[in-house]
mmCIF file of C-alpha atoms in Angstrom:
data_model
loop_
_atom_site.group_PDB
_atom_site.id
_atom_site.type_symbol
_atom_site.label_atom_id
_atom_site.label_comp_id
_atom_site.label_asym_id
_atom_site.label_seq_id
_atom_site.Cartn_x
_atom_site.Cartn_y
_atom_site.Cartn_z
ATOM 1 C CA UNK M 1265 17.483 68.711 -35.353
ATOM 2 C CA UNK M 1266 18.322 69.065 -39.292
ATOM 3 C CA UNK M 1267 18.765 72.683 -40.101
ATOM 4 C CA UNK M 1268 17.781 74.464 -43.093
ATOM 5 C CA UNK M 1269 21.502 75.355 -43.839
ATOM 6 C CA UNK M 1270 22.592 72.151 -43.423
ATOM 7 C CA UNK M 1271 19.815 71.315 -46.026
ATOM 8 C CA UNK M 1272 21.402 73.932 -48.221
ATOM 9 C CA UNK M 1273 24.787 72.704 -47.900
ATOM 10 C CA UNK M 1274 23.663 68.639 -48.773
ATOM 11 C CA UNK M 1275 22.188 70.442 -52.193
ATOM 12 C CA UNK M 1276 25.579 72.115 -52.886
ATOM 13 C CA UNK M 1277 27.494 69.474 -52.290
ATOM 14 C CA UNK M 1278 25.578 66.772 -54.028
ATOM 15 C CA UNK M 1279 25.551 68.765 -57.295
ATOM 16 C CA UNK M 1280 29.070 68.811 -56.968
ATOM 17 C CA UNK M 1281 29.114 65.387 -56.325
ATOM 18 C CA UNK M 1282 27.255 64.586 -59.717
ATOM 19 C CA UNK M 1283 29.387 66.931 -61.540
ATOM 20 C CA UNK M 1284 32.573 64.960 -60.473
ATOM 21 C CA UNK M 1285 30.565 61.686 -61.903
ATOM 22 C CA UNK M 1286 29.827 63.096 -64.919
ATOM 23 C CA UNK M 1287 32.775 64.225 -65.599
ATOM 24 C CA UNK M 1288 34.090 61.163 -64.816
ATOM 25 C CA UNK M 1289 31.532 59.533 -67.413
ATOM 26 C CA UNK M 1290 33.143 61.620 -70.019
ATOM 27 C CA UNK M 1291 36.124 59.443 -70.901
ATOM 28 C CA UNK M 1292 34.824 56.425 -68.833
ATOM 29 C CA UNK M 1293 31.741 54.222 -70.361
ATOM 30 C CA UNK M 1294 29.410 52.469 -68.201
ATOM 31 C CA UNK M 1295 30.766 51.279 -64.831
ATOM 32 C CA UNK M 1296 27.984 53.538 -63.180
ATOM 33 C CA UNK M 1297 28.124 51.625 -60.070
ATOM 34 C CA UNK M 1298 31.752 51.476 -59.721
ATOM 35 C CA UNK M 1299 31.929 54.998 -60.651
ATOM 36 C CA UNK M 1300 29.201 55.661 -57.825
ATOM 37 C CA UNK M 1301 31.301 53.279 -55.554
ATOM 38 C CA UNK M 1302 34.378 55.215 -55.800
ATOM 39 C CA UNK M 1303 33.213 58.888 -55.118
ATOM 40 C CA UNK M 1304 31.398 57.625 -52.370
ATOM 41 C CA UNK M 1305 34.420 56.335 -50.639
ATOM 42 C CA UNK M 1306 36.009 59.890 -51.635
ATOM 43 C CA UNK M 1307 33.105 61.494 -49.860
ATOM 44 C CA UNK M 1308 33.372 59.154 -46.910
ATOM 45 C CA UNK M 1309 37.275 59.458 -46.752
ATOM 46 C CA UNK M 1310 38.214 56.068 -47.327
ATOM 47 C CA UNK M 1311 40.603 53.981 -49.421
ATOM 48 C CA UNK M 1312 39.783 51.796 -52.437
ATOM 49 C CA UNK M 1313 40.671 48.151 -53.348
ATOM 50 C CA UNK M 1314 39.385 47.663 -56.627
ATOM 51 C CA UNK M 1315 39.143 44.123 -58.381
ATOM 52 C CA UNK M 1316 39.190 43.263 -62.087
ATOM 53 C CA UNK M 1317 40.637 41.356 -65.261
ATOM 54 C CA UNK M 1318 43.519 43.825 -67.252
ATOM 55 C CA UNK M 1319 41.817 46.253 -69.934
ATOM 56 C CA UNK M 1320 39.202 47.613 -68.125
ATOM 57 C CA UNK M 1321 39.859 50.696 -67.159
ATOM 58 C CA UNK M 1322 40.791 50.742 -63.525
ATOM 59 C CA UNK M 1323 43.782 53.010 -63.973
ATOM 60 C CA UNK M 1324 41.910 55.371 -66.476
ATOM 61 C CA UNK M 1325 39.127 55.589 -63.850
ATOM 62 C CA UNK M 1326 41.598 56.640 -60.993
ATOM 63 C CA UNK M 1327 43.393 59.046 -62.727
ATOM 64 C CA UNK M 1328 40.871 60.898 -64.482
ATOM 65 C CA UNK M 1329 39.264 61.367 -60.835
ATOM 66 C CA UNK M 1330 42.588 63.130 -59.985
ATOM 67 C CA UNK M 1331 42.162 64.905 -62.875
ATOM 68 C CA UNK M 1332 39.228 65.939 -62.097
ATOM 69 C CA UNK M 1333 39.645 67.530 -58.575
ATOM 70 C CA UNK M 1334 42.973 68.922 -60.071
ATOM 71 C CA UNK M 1335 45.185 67.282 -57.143
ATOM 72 C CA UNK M 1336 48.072 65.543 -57.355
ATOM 73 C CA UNK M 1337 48.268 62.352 -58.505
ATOM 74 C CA UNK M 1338 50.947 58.847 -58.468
ATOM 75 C CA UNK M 1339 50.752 55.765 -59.618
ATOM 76 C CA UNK M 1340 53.024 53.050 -58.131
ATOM 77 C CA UNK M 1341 53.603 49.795 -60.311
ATOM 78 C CA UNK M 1342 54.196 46.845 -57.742
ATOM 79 C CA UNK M 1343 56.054 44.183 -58.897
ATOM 80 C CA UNK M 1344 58.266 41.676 -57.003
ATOM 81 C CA UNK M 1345 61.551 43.801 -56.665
ATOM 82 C CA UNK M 1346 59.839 47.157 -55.218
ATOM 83 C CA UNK M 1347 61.425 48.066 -51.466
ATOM 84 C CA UNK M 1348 59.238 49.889 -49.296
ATOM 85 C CA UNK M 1349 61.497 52.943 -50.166
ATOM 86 C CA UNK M 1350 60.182 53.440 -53.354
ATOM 87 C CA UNK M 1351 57.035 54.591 -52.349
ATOM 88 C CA UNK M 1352 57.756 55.817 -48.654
ATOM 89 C CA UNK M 1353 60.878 57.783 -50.045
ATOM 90 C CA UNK M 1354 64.183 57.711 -48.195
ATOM 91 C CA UNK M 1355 66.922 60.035 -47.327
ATOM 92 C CA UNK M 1356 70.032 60.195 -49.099
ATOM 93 C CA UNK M 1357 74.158 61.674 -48.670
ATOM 94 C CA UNK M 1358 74.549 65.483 -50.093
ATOM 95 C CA UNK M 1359 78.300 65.693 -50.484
ATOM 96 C CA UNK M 1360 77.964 69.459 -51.143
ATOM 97 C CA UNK M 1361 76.207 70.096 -47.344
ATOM 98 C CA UNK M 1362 77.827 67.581 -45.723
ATOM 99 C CA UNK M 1363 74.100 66.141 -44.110
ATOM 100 C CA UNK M 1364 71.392 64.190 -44.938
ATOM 101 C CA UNK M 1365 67.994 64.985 -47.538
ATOM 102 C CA UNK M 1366 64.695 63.672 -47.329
ATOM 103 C CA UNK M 1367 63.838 62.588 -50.645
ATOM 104 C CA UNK M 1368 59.930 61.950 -50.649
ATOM 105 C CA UNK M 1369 58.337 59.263 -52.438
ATOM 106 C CA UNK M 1370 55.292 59.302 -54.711
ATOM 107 C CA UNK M 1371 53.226 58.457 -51.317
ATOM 108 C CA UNK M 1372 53.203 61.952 -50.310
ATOM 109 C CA UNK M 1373 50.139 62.463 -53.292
ATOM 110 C CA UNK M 1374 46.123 63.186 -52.845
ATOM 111 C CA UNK M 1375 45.841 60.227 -54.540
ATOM 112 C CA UNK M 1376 48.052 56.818 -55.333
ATOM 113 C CA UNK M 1377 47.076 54.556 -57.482
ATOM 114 C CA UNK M 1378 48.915 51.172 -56.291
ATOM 115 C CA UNK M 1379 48.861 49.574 -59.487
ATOM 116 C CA UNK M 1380 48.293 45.491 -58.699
ATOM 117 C CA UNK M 1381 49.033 45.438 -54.989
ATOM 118 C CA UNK M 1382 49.258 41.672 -54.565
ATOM 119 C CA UNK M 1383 52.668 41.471 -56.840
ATOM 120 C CA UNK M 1384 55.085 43.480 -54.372
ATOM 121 C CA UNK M 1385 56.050 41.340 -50.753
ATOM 122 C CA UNK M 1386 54.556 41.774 -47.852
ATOM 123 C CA UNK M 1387 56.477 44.361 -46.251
ATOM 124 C CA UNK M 1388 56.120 46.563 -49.307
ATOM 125 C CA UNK M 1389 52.655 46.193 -48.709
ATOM 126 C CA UNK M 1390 52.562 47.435 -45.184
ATOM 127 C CA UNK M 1391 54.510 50.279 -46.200
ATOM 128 C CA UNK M 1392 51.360 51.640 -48.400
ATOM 129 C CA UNK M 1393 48.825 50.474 -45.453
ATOM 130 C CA UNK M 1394 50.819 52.517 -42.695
ATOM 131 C CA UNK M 1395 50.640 55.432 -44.581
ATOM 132 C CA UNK M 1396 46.937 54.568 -44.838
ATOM 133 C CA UNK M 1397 46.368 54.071 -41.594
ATOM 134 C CA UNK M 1398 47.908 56.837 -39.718
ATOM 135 C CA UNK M 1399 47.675 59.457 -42.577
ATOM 136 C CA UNK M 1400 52.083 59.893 -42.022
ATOM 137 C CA UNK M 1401 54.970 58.054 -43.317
ATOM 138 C CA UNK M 1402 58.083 57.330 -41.244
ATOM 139 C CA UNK M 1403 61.464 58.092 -43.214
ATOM 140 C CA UNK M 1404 64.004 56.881 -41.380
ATOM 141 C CA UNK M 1405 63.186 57.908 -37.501
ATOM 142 C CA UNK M 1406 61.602 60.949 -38.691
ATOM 143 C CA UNK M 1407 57.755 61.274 -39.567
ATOM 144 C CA UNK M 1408 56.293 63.483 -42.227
ATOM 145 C CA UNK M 1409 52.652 63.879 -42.341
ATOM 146 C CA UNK M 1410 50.225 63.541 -45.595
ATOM 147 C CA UNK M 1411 49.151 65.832 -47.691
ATOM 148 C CA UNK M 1412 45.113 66.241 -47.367
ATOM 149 C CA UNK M 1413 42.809 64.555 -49.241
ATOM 150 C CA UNK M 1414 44.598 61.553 -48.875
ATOM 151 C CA UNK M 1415 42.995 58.658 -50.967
ATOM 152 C CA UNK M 1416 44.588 55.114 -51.929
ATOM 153 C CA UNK M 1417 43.251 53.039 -55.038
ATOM 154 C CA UNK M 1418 44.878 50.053 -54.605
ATOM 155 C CA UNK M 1419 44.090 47.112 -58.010
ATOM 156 C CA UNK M 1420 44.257 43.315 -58.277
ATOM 157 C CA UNK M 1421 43.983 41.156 -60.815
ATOM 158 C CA UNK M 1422 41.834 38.332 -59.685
ATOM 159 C CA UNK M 1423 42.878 35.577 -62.269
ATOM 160 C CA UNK M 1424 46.447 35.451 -61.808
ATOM 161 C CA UNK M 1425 48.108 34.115 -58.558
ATOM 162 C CA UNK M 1426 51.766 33.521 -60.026
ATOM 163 C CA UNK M 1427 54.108 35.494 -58.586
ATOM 164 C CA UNK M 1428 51.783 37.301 -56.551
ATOM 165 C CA UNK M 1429 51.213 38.141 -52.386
ATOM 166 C CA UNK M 1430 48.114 38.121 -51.459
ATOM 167 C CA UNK M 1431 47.157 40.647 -49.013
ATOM 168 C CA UNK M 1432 46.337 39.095 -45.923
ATOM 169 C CA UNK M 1433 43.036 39.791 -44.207
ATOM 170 C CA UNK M 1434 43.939 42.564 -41.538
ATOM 171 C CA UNK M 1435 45.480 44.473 -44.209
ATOM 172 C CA UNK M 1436 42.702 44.283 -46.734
ATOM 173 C CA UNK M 1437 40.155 45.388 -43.484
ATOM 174 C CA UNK M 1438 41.978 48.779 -43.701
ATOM 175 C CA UNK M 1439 40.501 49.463 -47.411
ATOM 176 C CA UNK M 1440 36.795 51.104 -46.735
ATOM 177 C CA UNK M 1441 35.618 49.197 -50.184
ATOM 178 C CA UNK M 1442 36.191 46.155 -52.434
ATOM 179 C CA UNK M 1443 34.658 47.292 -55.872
ATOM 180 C CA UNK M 1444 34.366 44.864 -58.193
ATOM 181 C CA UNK M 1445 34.762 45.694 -61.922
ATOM 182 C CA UNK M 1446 33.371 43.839 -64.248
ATOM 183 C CA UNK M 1447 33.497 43.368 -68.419
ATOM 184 C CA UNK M 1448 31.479 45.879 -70.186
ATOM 185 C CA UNK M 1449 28.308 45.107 -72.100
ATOM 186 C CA UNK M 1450 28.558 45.037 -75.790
ATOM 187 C CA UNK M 1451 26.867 48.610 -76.433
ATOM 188 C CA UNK M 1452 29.511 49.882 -74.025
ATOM 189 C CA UNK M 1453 32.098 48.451 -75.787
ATOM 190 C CA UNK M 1454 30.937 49.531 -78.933
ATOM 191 C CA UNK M 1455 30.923 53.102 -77.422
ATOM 192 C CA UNK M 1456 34.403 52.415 -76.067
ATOM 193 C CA UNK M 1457 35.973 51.538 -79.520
ATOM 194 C CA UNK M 1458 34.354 54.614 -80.941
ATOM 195 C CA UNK M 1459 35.610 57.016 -78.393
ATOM 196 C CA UNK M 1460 39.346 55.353 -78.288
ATOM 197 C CA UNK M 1461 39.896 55.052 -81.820
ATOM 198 C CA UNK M 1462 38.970 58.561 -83.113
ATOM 199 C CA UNK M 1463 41.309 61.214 -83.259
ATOM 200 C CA UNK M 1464 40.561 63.272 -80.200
ATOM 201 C CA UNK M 1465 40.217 60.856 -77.155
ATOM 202 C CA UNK M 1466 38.285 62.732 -74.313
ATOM 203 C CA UNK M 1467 40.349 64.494 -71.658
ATOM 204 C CA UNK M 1468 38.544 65.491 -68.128
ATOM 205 C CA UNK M 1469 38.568 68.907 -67.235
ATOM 206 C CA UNK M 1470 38.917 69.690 -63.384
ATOM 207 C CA UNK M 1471 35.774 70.601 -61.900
ATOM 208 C CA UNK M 1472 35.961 70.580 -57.640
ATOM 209 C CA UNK M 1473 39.359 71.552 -55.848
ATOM 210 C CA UNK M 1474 40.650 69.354 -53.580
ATOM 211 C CA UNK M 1475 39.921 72.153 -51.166
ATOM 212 C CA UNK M 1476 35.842 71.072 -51.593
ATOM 213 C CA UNK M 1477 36.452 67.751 -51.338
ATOM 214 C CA UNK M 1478 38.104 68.071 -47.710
ATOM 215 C CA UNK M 1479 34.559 69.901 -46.467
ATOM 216 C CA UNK M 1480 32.610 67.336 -48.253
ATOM 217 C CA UNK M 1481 34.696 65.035 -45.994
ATOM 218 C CA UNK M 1482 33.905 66.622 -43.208
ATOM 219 C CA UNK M 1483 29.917 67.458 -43.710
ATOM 220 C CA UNK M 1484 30.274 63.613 -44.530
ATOM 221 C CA UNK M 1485 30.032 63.195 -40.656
ATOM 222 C CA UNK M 1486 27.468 65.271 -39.877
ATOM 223 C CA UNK M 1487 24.721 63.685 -41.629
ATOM 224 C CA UNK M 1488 22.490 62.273 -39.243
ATOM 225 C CA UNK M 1489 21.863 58.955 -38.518
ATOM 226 C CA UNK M 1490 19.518 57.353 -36.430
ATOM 227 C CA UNK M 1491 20.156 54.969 -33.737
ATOM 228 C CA UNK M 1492 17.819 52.442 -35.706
ATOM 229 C CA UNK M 1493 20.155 52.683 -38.613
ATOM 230 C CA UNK M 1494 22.858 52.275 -35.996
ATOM 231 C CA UNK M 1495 21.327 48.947 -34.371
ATOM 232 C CA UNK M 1496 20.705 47.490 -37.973
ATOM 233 C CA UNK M 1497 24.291 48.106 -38.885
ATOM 234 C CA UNK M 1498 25.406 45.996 -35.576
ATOM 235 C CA UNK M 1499 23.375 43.442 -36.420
ATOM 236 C CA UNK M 1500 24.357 43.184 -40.154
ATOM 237 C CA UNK M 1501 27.863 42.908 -38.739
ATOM 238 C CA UNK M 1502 27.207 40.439 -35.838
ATOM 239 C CA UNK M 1503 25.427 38.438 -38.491
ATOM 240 C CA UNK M 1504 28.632 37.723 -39.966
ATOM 241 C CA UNK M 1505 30.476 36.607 -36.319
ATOM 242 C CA UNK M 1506 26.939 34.664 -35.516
ATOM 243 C CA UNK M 1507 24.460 33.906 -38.609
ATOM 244 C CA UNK M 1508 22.854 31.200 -36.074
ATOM 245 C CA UNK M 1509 21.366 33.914 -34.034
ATOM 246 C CA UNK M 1510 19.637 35.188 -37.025
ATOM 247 C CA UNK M 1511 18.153 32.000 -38.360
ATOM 248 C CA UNK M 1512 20.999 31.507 -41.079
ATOM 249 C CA UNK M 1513 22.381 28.178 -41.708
ATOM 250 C CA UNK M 1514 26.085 29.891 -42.928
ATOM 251 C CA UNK M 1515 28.435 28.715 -39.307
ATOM 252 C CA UNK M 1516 29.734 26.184 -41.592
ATOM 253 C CA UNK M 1517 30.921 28.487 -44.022
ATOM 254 C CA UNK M 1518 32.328 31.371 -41.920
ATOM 255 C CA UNK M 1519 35.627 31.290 -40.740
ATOM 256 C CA UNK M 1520 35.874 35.011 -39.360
ATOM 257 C CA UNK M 1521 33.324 37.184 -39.387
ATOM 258 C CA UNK M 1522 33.938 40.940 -40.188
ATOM 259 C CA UNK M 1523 35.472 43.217 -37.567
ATOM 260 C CA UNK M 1524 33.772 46.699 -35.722
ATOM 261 C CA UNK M 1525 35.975 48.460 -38.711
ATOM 262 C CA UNK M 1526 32.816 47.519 -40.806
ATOM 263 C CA UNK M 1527 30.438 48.436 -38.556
ATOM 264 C CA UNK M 1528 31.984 52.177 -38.539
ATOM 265 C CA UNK M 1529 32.580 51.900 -42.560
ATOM 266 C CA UNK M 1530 29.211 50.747 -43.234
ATOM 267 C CA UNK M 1531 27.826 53.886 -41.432
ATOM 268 C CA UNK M 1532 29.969 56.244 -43.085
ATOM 269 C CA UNK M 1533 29.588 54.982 -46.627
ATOM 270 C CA UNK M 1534 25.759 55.331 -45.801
ATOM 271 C CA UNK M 1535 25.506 58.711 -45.168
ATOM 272 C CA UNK M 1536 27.893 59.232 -47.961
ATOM 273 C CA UNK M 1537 25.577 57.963 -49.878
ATOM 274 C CA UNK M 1538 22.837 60.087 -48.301
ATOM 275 C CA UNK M 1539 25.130 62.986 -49.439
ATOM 276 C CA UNK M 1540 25.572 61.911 -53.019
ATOM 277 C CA UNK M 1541 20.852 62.134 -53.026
ATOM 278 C CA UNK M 1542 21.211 65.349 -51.534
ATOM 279 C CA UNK M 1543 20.222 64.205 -48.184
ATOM 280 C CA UNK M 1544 21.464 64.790 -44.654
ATOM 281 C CA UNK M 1545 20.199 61.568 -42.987
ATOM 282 C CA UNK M 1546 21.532 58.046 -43.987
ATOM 283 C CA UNK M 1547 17.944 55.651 -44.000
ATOM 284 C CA UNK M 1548 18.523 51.494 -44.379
ATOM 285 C CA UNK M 1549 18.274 51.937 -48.111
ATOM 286 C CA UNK M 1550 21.550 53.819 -47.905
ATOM 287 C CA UNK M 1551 23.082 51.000 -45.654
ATOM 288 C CA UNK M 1552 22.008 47.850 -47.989
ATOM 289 C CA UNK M 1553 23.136 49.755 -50.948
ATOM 290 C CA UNK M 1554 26.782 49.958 -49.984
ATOM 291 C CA UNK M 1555 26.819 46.603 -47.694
ATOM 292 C CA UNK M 1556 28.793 44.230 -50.433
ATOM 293 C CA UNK M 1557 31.285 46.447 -51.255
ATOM 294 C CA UNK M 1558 32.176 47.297 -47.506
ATOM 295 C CA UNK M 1559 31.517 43.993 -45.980
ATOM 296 C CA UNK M 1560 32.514 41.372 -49.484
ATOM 297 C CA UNK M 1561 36.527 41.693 -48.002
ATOM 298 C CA UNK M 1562 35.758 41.385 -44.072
ATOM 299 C CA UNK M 1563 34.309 37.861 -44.915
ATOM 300 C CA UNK M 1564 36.694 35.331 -44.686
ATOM 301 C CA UNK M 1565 35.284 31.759 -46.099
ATOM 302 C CA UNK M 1566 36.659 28.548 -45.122
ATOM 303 C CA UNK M 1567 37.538 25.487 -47.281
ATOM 304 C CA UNK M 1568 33.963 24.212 -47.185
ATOM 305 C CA UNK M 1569 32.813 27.480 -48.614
ATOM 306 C CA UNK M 1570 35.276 27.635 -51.557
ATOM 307 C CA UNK M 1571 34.227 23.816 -51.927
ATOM 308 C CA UNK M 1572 30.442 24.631 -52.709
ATOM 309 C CA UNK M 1573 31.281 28.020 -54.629
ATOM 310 C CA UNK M 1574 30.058 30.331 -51.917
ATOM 311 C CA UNK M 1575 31.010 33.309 -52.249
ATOM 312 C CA UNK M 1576 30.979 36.687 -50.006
ATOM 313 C CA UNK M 1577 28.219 38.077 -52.035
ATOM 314 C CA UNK M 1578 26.434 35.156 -51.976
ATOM 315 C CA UNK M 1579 26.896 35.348 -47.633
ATOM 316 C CA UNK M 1580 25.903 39.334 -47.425
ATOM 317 C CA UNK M 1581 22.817 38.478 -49.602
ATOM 318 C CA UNK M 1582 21.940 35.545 -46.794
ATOM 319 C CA UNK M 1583 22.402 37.959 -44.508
ATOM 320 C CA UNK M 1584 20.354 41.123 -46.010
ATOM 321 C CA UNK M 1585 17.510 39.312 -46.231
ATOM 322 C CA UNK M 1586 17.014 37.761 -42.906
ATOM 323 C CA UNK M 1587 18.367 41.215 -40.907
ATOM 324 C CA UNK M 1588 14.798 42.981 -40.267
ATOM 325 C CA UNK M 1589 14.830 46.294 -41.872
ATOM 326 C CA UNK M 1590 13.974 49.134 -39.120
#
């Protein structure tokens, strides 16, 4: 049974919600469904791997959302040469005290931006996912917890592959999201030149404490769902393992299908998105409207797929509209 407080608590929390967005709108133009994207994955208290071409404002985007919540905020610049103890931290000699001190590294923020992910090695990468993972970064034998919110935005750059390490599937299954971010249209970009070439370039103010955001979190999962929503999640998700069952012709194109990580994302990003209406039950709507970005990384397409240009998108589309809708 939904009470009326909980009602009353959806209302406060989507306006503050839409405040964060708007704010965020302030310095970034267009991008409203990216923008949406993100602050539901906030809300649902997952991680971020966002795609897109240089110049676009990925890092603007993350860090005037830090801004905006007034928490702390670092942003780690992979490249080749980065050791996992430059962003886990490490602990170093003190001559003076004769012992060791744990020198933290920018990790231990509310939010990291991990600027272009795929150019640092493997075991760099794992570093950042741990920490993802089990909220607590091991220094040395001795393991420090996270500070609360926690929230990675990881980038790539999608048209370069020199020099780069692509992050293998099981550790791009531990991002909630893959947001794609596209080129702006050309009255955005007319807006952007405007607001970027005058002489006072917009600054965000901070609106929610990261205080609110860790009960938004949590009244996250609370929203009700209903175990119709729940069966048409499983059966998005087995579609992906077995599209024959479902009368799509994909088998041939499917090497893996996604894992019970998106079945438990996909229902979490959907009442998220309940939240951000001012609702506290998640309806089908809410599940189909953040399916690509939860599900477009937990696809992974064999040769034949690449062959004829198939893409994820093109597979969760297949797949939304052969599903019956409860």
């Amino acid at each position: 049974m939904i009470s009326n407080s909980n009602e009353e608590n959806a209302a406060d929390y989507s306006k503050d919600l839409k405040k964060l967005e708007n704010e965020i709108k302030k310095v970034i133009i267009g991008q409203e469904e990216v923008i949406d994207s993100v602050i539901i994955s906030l809300a649902a208290g997952g991680h971020v791997l966002l795609e897109g071409v240089p110049g676009i404002a990925k890092t603007l985007l993350i860090k005037t959302l830090s801004e905006s919540i007034g928490s702390s905020f670092a942003r780690i610049q992979f490249t080749p040469d980065l050791l996992p103890a430059d962003i886990t931290g490490t602990k170093i000699y003190q001559q003076k005290t004769g012992g060791f001190e744990t020198i933290k590294g920018p990790v231990f923020s509310n939010i990291v931006l991990a600027d272009e992910i795929n150019r640092a090695p493997p075991k760099v990468q794992s570093a950042l996912l741990e920490a993802m993972q089990e909220k607590q970064v091991t220094i040395q034998g001795e393991t420090y917890r996270l500070d609360t919110p926690f929230f990675v935005l990881a980038t790539q750059n999608p048209i370069e592959s020199e020099g780069t390490y692509p992050l293998p599937e099981a550790q791009t299954d531990r991002f909630m999201l893959k947001i794609l971010m596209d080129y702006p249209c050309v009255e955005d970009e007319m807006k952007i030149i405007r607001r970027f070439t005058g002489t006072a370039p917009p600054v965000p103010e901070q609106i929610i404490s990261k205080e609110r955001i860790l009960e938004i979190q949590q009244f996250v999962r609370s929203i009700y769902t209903d175990e119709t929503v729940d069966r048409y999640v499983a059966e998005i998700v087995d579609a992906t393992r077995h599209p024959e069952k479902y009368g799509l012709d994909l088998k041939d194109y499917i090497q893996n299908g996604a894992s019970p990580r998106a079945s438990i994302n996909l229902i979490l990003c959907s009442k998220a998105a309940a939240l951000t209406d001012g609702r506290v039950h998640s309806t089908p709507d809410d599940v189909r409207k953040v399916a690509h970005d939860v599900l477009r990384h937990r696809i992974l397409l064999n040769y034949e797929a690449h062959a004829d240009r198939i893409t994820p998108d093109n597979i969760i589309d297949s797949i939304l509209s052969k599903v019956t809708v409860p």
